[in-house]
Amino acid sequence: MAIKLSDLSKRYGSNDAVRGVSLEVEQGELFGFLGPNGAGKTTTIKMLTGLLEPSSGIAEIKGINIWTSPIEAKKHLAYVPDHPNIYPKLTGWEYIQFVASVFGVSEDTYEKKAAELLETFSLTERADELIESYSHGMKQKIAICGALIHEPDVLFLDEPTVGLDPKSARALKNLLRKLCDEGMTAFVSTHILEIAEEMCDRVGIIADGQIVALGTMDELRQLEGTSEGSLEDIFLELTGGEAEQALIEEMGKPESGEIK
């Protein structure tokens, strides 16, 4: 088992950000984690990566408790947040070299791997420039390169396509599919439902800190009693988004006699 959550919860005072989430993700699976803003997606990922201590429950990576054995667990994972905070005074190449050294990757191995990753994301010509000169999209891509340099067993991505141009987003989707087919596990949080529907093996939907649906697209359709519904339809039905959107549209209509 690559990832296992057992009754995982996080409380902030009287607010339950995540409430008793239990979930298992197999090795080699590309798992999509969806939910409205404030549903608990990023909080869950931070607990899974050892950045946030759970209030209760257990989070395991490759059978290792991330909180009681963090160093051992983190050897198996990599994490790319939605807004990477990486060293601005390093060049792209130096950043990848630094990450490789942290994980004990040999020079020959990381140089070959880094060259492949930089080429995949069209960063080869910019690799010797300081990261502070990079756009947000370029910082996102160099962070992904750094995350993959030690070939992690489990990769966590929080909104990975934010700031990426269409070519880079396609390159990332193709690379993730290839790596998962080769045995890596990807846990991807995204608000772009088309991406999740197109590329993920299974999808988990979280709302108000709890998992409200889990399964393949076919299984989610069966849950909703339909054979052709899109992930967007299912998502809105389960999270109440459809009703909220209708309310917004209704509020935006002009009153009788009012000119908008």
Tab-separated table of C-alpha atoms in Angstrom:
chain	number	residue	atom	x	y	z
A	1	MET	CA	0.000	0.000	0.000
A	2	ALA	CA	1.485	3.361	-1.037
A	3	ILE	CA	-0.738	5.675	1.032
A	4	LYS	CA	-3.016	4.866	3.940
A	5	LEU	CA	-5.119	7.251	6.023
A	6	SER	CA	-6.810	5.855	9.104
A	7	ASP	CA	-9.484	8.032	10.734
A	8	LEU	CA	-7.360	11.134	10.053
A	9	SER	CA	-8.599	14.413	11.548
A	10	LYS	CA	-7.382	17.972	11.985
A	11	ARG	CA	-9.059	20.465	14.283
A	12	TYR	CA	-8.441	24.187	14.679
A	13	GLY	CA	-10.198	25.142	17.890
A	14	SER	CA	-13.846	24.265	17.329
A	15	ASN	CA	-13.406	23.949	13.563
A	16	ASP	CA	-12.925	20.462	12.069
A	17	ALA	CA	-10.928	21.011	8.874
A	18	VAL	CA	-10.625	17.253	8.251
A	19	ARG	CA	-12.955	14.785	9.943
A	20	GLY	CA	-12.110	11.098	10.288
A	21	VAL	CA	-10.852	10.485	6.751
A	22	SER	CA	-9.902	6.887	5.922
A	23	LEU	CA	-8.436	6.104	2.515
A	24	GLU	CA	-6.034	3.720	0.781
A	25	VAL	CA	-4.128	4.376	-2.453
A	26	GLU	CA	-2.314	1.526	-4.210
A	27	GLN	CA	1.214	1.634	-5.602
A	28	GLY	CA	1.146	2.744	-9.238
A	29	GLU	CA	-2.187	4.522	-8.916
A	30	LEU	CA	-2.860	8.024	-10.231
A	31	PHE	CA	-5.320	9.310	-7.665
A	32	GLY	CA	-7.320	12.520	-8.009
A	33	PHE	CA	-8.324	14.391	-4.855
A	34	LEU	CA	-11.120	16.882	-5.457
A	35	GLY	CA	-13.199	19.247	-3.380
A	36	PRO	CA	-14.531	22.795	-3.129
A	37	ASN	CA	-12.422	25.580	-1.645
A	38	GLY	CA	-11.972	24.999	2.079
A	39	ALA	CA	-13.028	21.351	1.873
A	40	GLY	CA	-9.802	20.049	3.456
A	41	LYS	CA	-7.705	19.049	0.418
A	42	THR	CA	-4.512	20.950	1.232
A	43	THR	CA	-4.825	20.204	4.962
A	44	THR	CA	-5.005	16.491	4.173
A	45	ILE	CA	-1.981	16.657	1.879
A	46	LYS	CA	0.046	18.562	4.483
A	47	MET	CA	-0.721	15.853	7.048
A	48	LEU	CA	0.282	13.162	4.549
A	49	THR	CA	3.601	14.872	3.845
A	50	GLY	CA	4.518	15.548	7.469
A	51	LEU	CA	4.012	19.324	7.329
A	52	LEU	CA	1.019	19.331	9.650
A	53	GLU	CA	0.440	17.180	12.731
A	54	PRO	CA	-2.917	15.386	12.772
A	55	SER	CA	-5.220	16.000	15.716
A	56	SER	CA	-6.005	12.288	15.620
A	57	GLY	CA	-5.651	9.310	13.324
A	58	ILE	CA	-2.736	7.910	11.351
A	59	ALA	CA	-1.154	8.768	7.982
A	60	GLU	CA	1.194	6.194	6.452
A	61	ILE	CA	3.498	6.267	3.423
A	62	LYS	CA	4.640	2.820	2.271
A	63	GLY	CA	3.521	1.453	5.643
A	64	ILE	CA	5.527	4.054	7.609
A	65	ASN	CA	3.823	6.485	9.984
A	66	ILE	CA	4.701	9.928	8.618
A	67	TRP	CA	4.560	11.565	12.041
A	68	THR	CA	6.360	9.020	14.232
A	69	SER	CA	9.010	8.129	11.603
A	70	PRO	CA	9.166	11.239	9.403
A	71	ILE	CA	12.680	10.874	7.988
A	72	GLU	CA	12.127	7.282	6.911
A	73	ALA	CA	8.726	8.073	5.413
A	74	LYS	CA	9.937	11.161	3.554
A	75	LYS	CA	12.603	9.147	1.756
A	76	HIS	CA	9.747	7.673	-0.263
A	77	LEU	CA	7.841	10.837	-1.167
A	78	ALA	CA	7.985	14.202	-2.876
A	79	TYR	CA	5.619	17.162	-2.611
A	80	VAL	CA	4.943	20.084	-4.934
A	81	PRO	CA	2.620	22.725	-3.419
A	82	ASP	CA	0.449	25.011	-5.526
A	83	HIS	CA	2.820	27.927	-4.904
A	84	PRO	CA	6.366	26.523	-4.645
A	85	ASN	CA	8.653	28.466	-2.318
A	86	ILE	CA	12.079	27.658	-3.708
A	87	TYR	CA	15.495	29.281	-3.329
A	88	PRO	CA	15.523	32.413	-5.547
A	89	LYS	CA	19.314	32.837	-5.574
A	90	LEU	CA	19.947	29.367	-7.002
A	91	THR	CA	19.843	28.613	-10.687
A	92	GLY	CA	17.399	25.973	-11.882
A	93	TRP	CA	20.239	23.498	-12.287
A	94	GLU	CA	21.660	24.272	-8.820
A	95	TYR	CA	18.242	23.739	-7.259
A	96	ILE	CA	17.879	20.284	-8.812
A	97	GLN	CA	21.457	19.476	-7.761
A	98	PHE	CA	20.675	20.544	-4.187
A	99	VAL	CA	17.553	18.363	-3.970
A	100	ALA	CA	19.476	15.415	-5.425
A	101	SER	CA	22.176	15.829	-2.755
A	102	VAL	CA	19.571	15.840	0.041
A	103	PHE	CA	18.310	12.453	-1.146
A	104	GLY	CA	21.788	11.049	-1.788
A	105	VAL	CA	21.376	10.701	-5.546
A	106	SER	CA	24.703	10.052	-7.278
A	107	GLU	CA	26.105	12.706	-9.615
A	108	ASP	CA	25.900	10.542	-12.719
A	109	THR	CA	22.297	9.605	-11.981
A	110	TYR	CA	21.009	13.094	-11.220
A	111	GLU	CA	22.764	14.717	-14.184
A	112	LYS	CA	21.139	12.330	-16.630
A	113	LYS	CA	17.746	12.521	-14.916
A	114	ALA	CA	17.883	16.304	-14.603
A	115	ALA	CA	18.681	16.716	-18.288
A	116	GLU	CA	15.651	14.575	-19.194
A	117	LEU	CA	13.298	16.493	-16.887
A	118	LEU	CA	14.513	19.915	-18.021
A	119	GLU	CA	13.996	18.886	-21.628
A	120	THR	CA	10.492	17.573	-20.879
A	121	PHE	CA	9.446	20.939	-19.469
A	122	SER	CA	11.355	23.106	-21.980
A	123	LEU	CA	13.677	24.488	-19.310
A	124	THR	CA	17.036	23.389	-20.725
A	125	GLU	CA	17.895	26.832	-22.106
A	126	ARG	CA	16.939	28.560	-18.826
A	127	ALA	CA	18.519	26.113	-16.372
A	128	ASP	CA	21.537	28.361	-15.685
A	129	GLU	CA	19.414	31.401	-14.828
A	130	LEU	CA	18.495	32.405	-11.274
A	131	ILE	CA	15.128	31.134	-10.094
A	132	GLU	CA	14.176	34.650	-9.000
A	133	SER	CA	13.971	35.543	-12.709
A	134	TYR	CA	11.519	32.707	-13.425
A	135	SER	CA	7.804	33.177	-14.005
A	136	HIS	CA	5.345	31.377	-11.721
A	137	GLY	CA	4.891	28.664	-14.330
A	138	MET	CA	8.644	28.142	-14.642
A	139	LYS	CA	8.990	27.928	-10.852
A	140	GLN	CA	6.226	25.322	-10.864
A	141	LYS	CA	8.069	23.303	-13.503
A	142	ILE	CA	11.473	23.482	-11.786
A	143	ALA	CA	9.800	22.407	-8.519
A	144	ILE	CA	8.345	19.377	-10.308
A	145	CYS	CA	11.786	18.569	-11.743
A	146	GLY	CA	13.253	18.730	-8.236
A	147	ALA	CA	10.486	16.542	-6.828
A	148	LEU	CA	11.110	13.818	-9.403
A	149	ILE	CA	14.926	13.827	-9.341
A	150	HIS	CA	15.141	11.088	-6.693
A	151	GLU	CA	12.399	8.997	-8.344
A	152	PRO	CA	9.991	8.984	-5.373
A	153	ASP	CA	7.607	6.122	-4.719
A	154	VAL	CA	4.839	8.617	-3.942
A	155	LEU	CA	4.384	12.079	-5.461
A	156	PHE	CA	1.970	14.650	-3.993
A	157	LEU	CA	0.880	17.494	-6.271
A	158	ASP	CA	-1.376	20.323	-5.078
A	159	GLU	CA	-2.971	22.097	-8.073
A	160	PRO	CA	-0.030	21.164	-10.343
A	161	THR	CA	-1.288	22.824	-13.537
A	162	VAL	CA	-1.768	26.298	-11.996
A	163	GLY	CA	0.368	28.695	-14.024
A	164	LEU	CA	1.387	26.115	-16.626
A	165	ASP	CA	0.932	26.828	-20.317
A	166	PRO	CA	-1.042	24.213	-22.316
A	167	LYS	CA	2.122	22.560	-23.670
A	168	SER	CA	3.642	22.150	-20.199
A	169	ALA	CA	0.337	20.957	-18.735
A	170	ARG	CA	0.137	18.277	-21.432
A	171	ALA	CA	3.765	17.294	-20.797
A	172	LEU	CA	3.022	16.933	-17.078
A	173	LYS	CA	-0.076	14.808	-17.686
A	174	ASN	CA	1.822	12.519	-20.058
A	175	LEU	CA	4.765	12.228	-17.648
A	176	LEU	CA	2.539	11.411	-14.673
A	177	ARG	CA	0.741	8.718	-16.626
A	178	LYS	CA	4.053	7.200	-17.729
A	179	LEU	CA	5.548	7.262	-14.217
A	180	CYS	CA	2.440	5.731	-12.645
A	181	ASP	CA	2.403	2.995	-15.279
A	182	GLU	CA	5.995	2.291	-14.196
A	183	GLY	CA	4.991	2.013	-10.520
A	184	MET	CA	5.051	5.489	-8.988
A	185	THR	CA	1.965	6.656	-7.079
A	186	ALA	CA	0.635	10.168	-7.733
A	187	PHE	CA	-1.792	11.912	-5.359
A	188	VAL	CA	-3.083	14.933	-7.255
A	189	SER	CA	-5.296	17.683	-5.897
A	190	THR	CA	-6.898	19.745	-8.647
A	191	HIS	CA	-9.892	21.981	-9.252
A	192	ILE	CA	-9.774	21.284	-12.997
A	193	LEU	CA	-12.258	18.436	-13.199
A	194	GLU	CA	-11.506	17.626	-16.841
A	195	ILE	CA	-7.931	16.771	-15.887
A	196	ALA	CA	-9.044	14.414	-13.133
A	197	GLU	CA	-11.623	12.764	-15.365
A	198	GLU	CA	-9.148	12.334	-18.213
A	199	MET	CA	-6.090	11.020	-16.397
A	200	CYS	CA	-6.899	9.618	-12.926
A	201	ASP	CA	-7.432	5.930	-12.147
A	202	ARG	CA	-9.649	6.784	-9.189
A	203	VAL	CA	-11.078	9.950	-7.709
A	204	GLY	CA	-11.861	10.916	-4.135
A	205	ILE	CA	-14.182	13.857	-3.461
A	206	ILE	CA	-13.948	15.642	-0.116
A	207	ALA	CA	-16.512	18.117	1.228
A	208	ASP	CA	-16.672	19.674	4.694
A	209	GLY	CA	-13.632	17.656	5.728
A	210	GLN	CA	-15.109	14.245	4.862
A	211	ILE	CA	-14.837	11.896	1.886
A	212	VAL	CA	-18.232	11.945	0.171
A	213	ALA	CA	-17.365	9.792	-2.860
A	214	LEU	CA	-14.553	7.472	-3.864
A	215	GLY	CA	-13.998	5.299	-6.916
A	216	THR	CA	-13.424	5.095	-10.645
A	217	MET	CA	-15.530	7.212	-12.983
A	218	ASP	CA	-17.826	4.242	-13.641
A	219	GLU	CA	-18.218	3.627	-9.905
A	220	LEU	CA	-19.008	7.298	-9.271
A	221	ARG	CA	-21.627	7.242	-12.023
A	222	GLN	CA	-23.207	4.172	-10.456
A	223	LEU	CA	-23.224	5.969	-7.110
A	224	GLU	CA	-25.206	8.780	-8.707
A	225	GLY	CA	-27.440	6.394	-10.658
A	226	THR	CA	-26.284	7.526	-14.097
A	227	SER	CA	-24.319	5.922	-16.912
A	228	GLU	CA	-23.146	9.029	-18.740
A	229	GLY	CA	-22.671	11.804	-16.179
A	230	SER	CA	-19.480	13.854	-16.303
A	231	LEU	CA	-17.228	14.304	-13.289
A	232	GLU	CA	-18.388	17.919	-13.147
A	233	ASP	CA	-22.029	16.812	-12.856
A	234	ILE	CA	-21.177	14.299	-10.124
A	235	PHE	CA	-18.975	16.792	-8.269
A	236	LEU	CA	-21.626	19.509	-8.235
A	237	GLU	CA	-24.312	17.061	-7.139
A	238	LEU	CA	-22.233	15.765	-4.234
A	239	THR	CA	-20.835	19.078	-3.014
A	240	GLY	CA	-23.915	21.236	-3.440
A	241	GLY	CA	-22.142	23.355	-6.016
A	242	GLU	CA	-25.062	23.199	-8.423
A	243	ALA	CA	-27.440	24.778	-5.937
A	244	GLU	CA	-24.895	27.431	-5.030
A	245	GLN	CA	-24.313	28.285	-8.689
A	246	ALA	CA	-28.059	28.581	-9.297
A	247	LEU	CA	-28.306	30.958	-6.325
A	248	ILE	CA	-25.459	33.111	-7.675
A	249	GLU	CA	-27.140	33.294	-11.082
A	250	GLU	CA	-30.467	34.181	-9.501
A	251	MET	CA	-28.862	36.957	-7.427
A	252	GLY	CA	-27.277	38.320	-10.588
A	253	LYS	CA	-30.596	38.740	-12.411
A	254	PRO	CA	-31.995	42.301	-12.643
A	255	GLU	CA	-35.054	43.192	-10.639
A	256	SER	CA	-38.268	43.949	-12.506
A	257	GLY	CA	-37.841	47.276	-14.290
A	258	GLU	CA	-34.123	47.460	-13.481
A	259	ILE	CA	-31.692	47.962	-16.349
A	260	LYS	CA	-28.363	46.117	-16.006
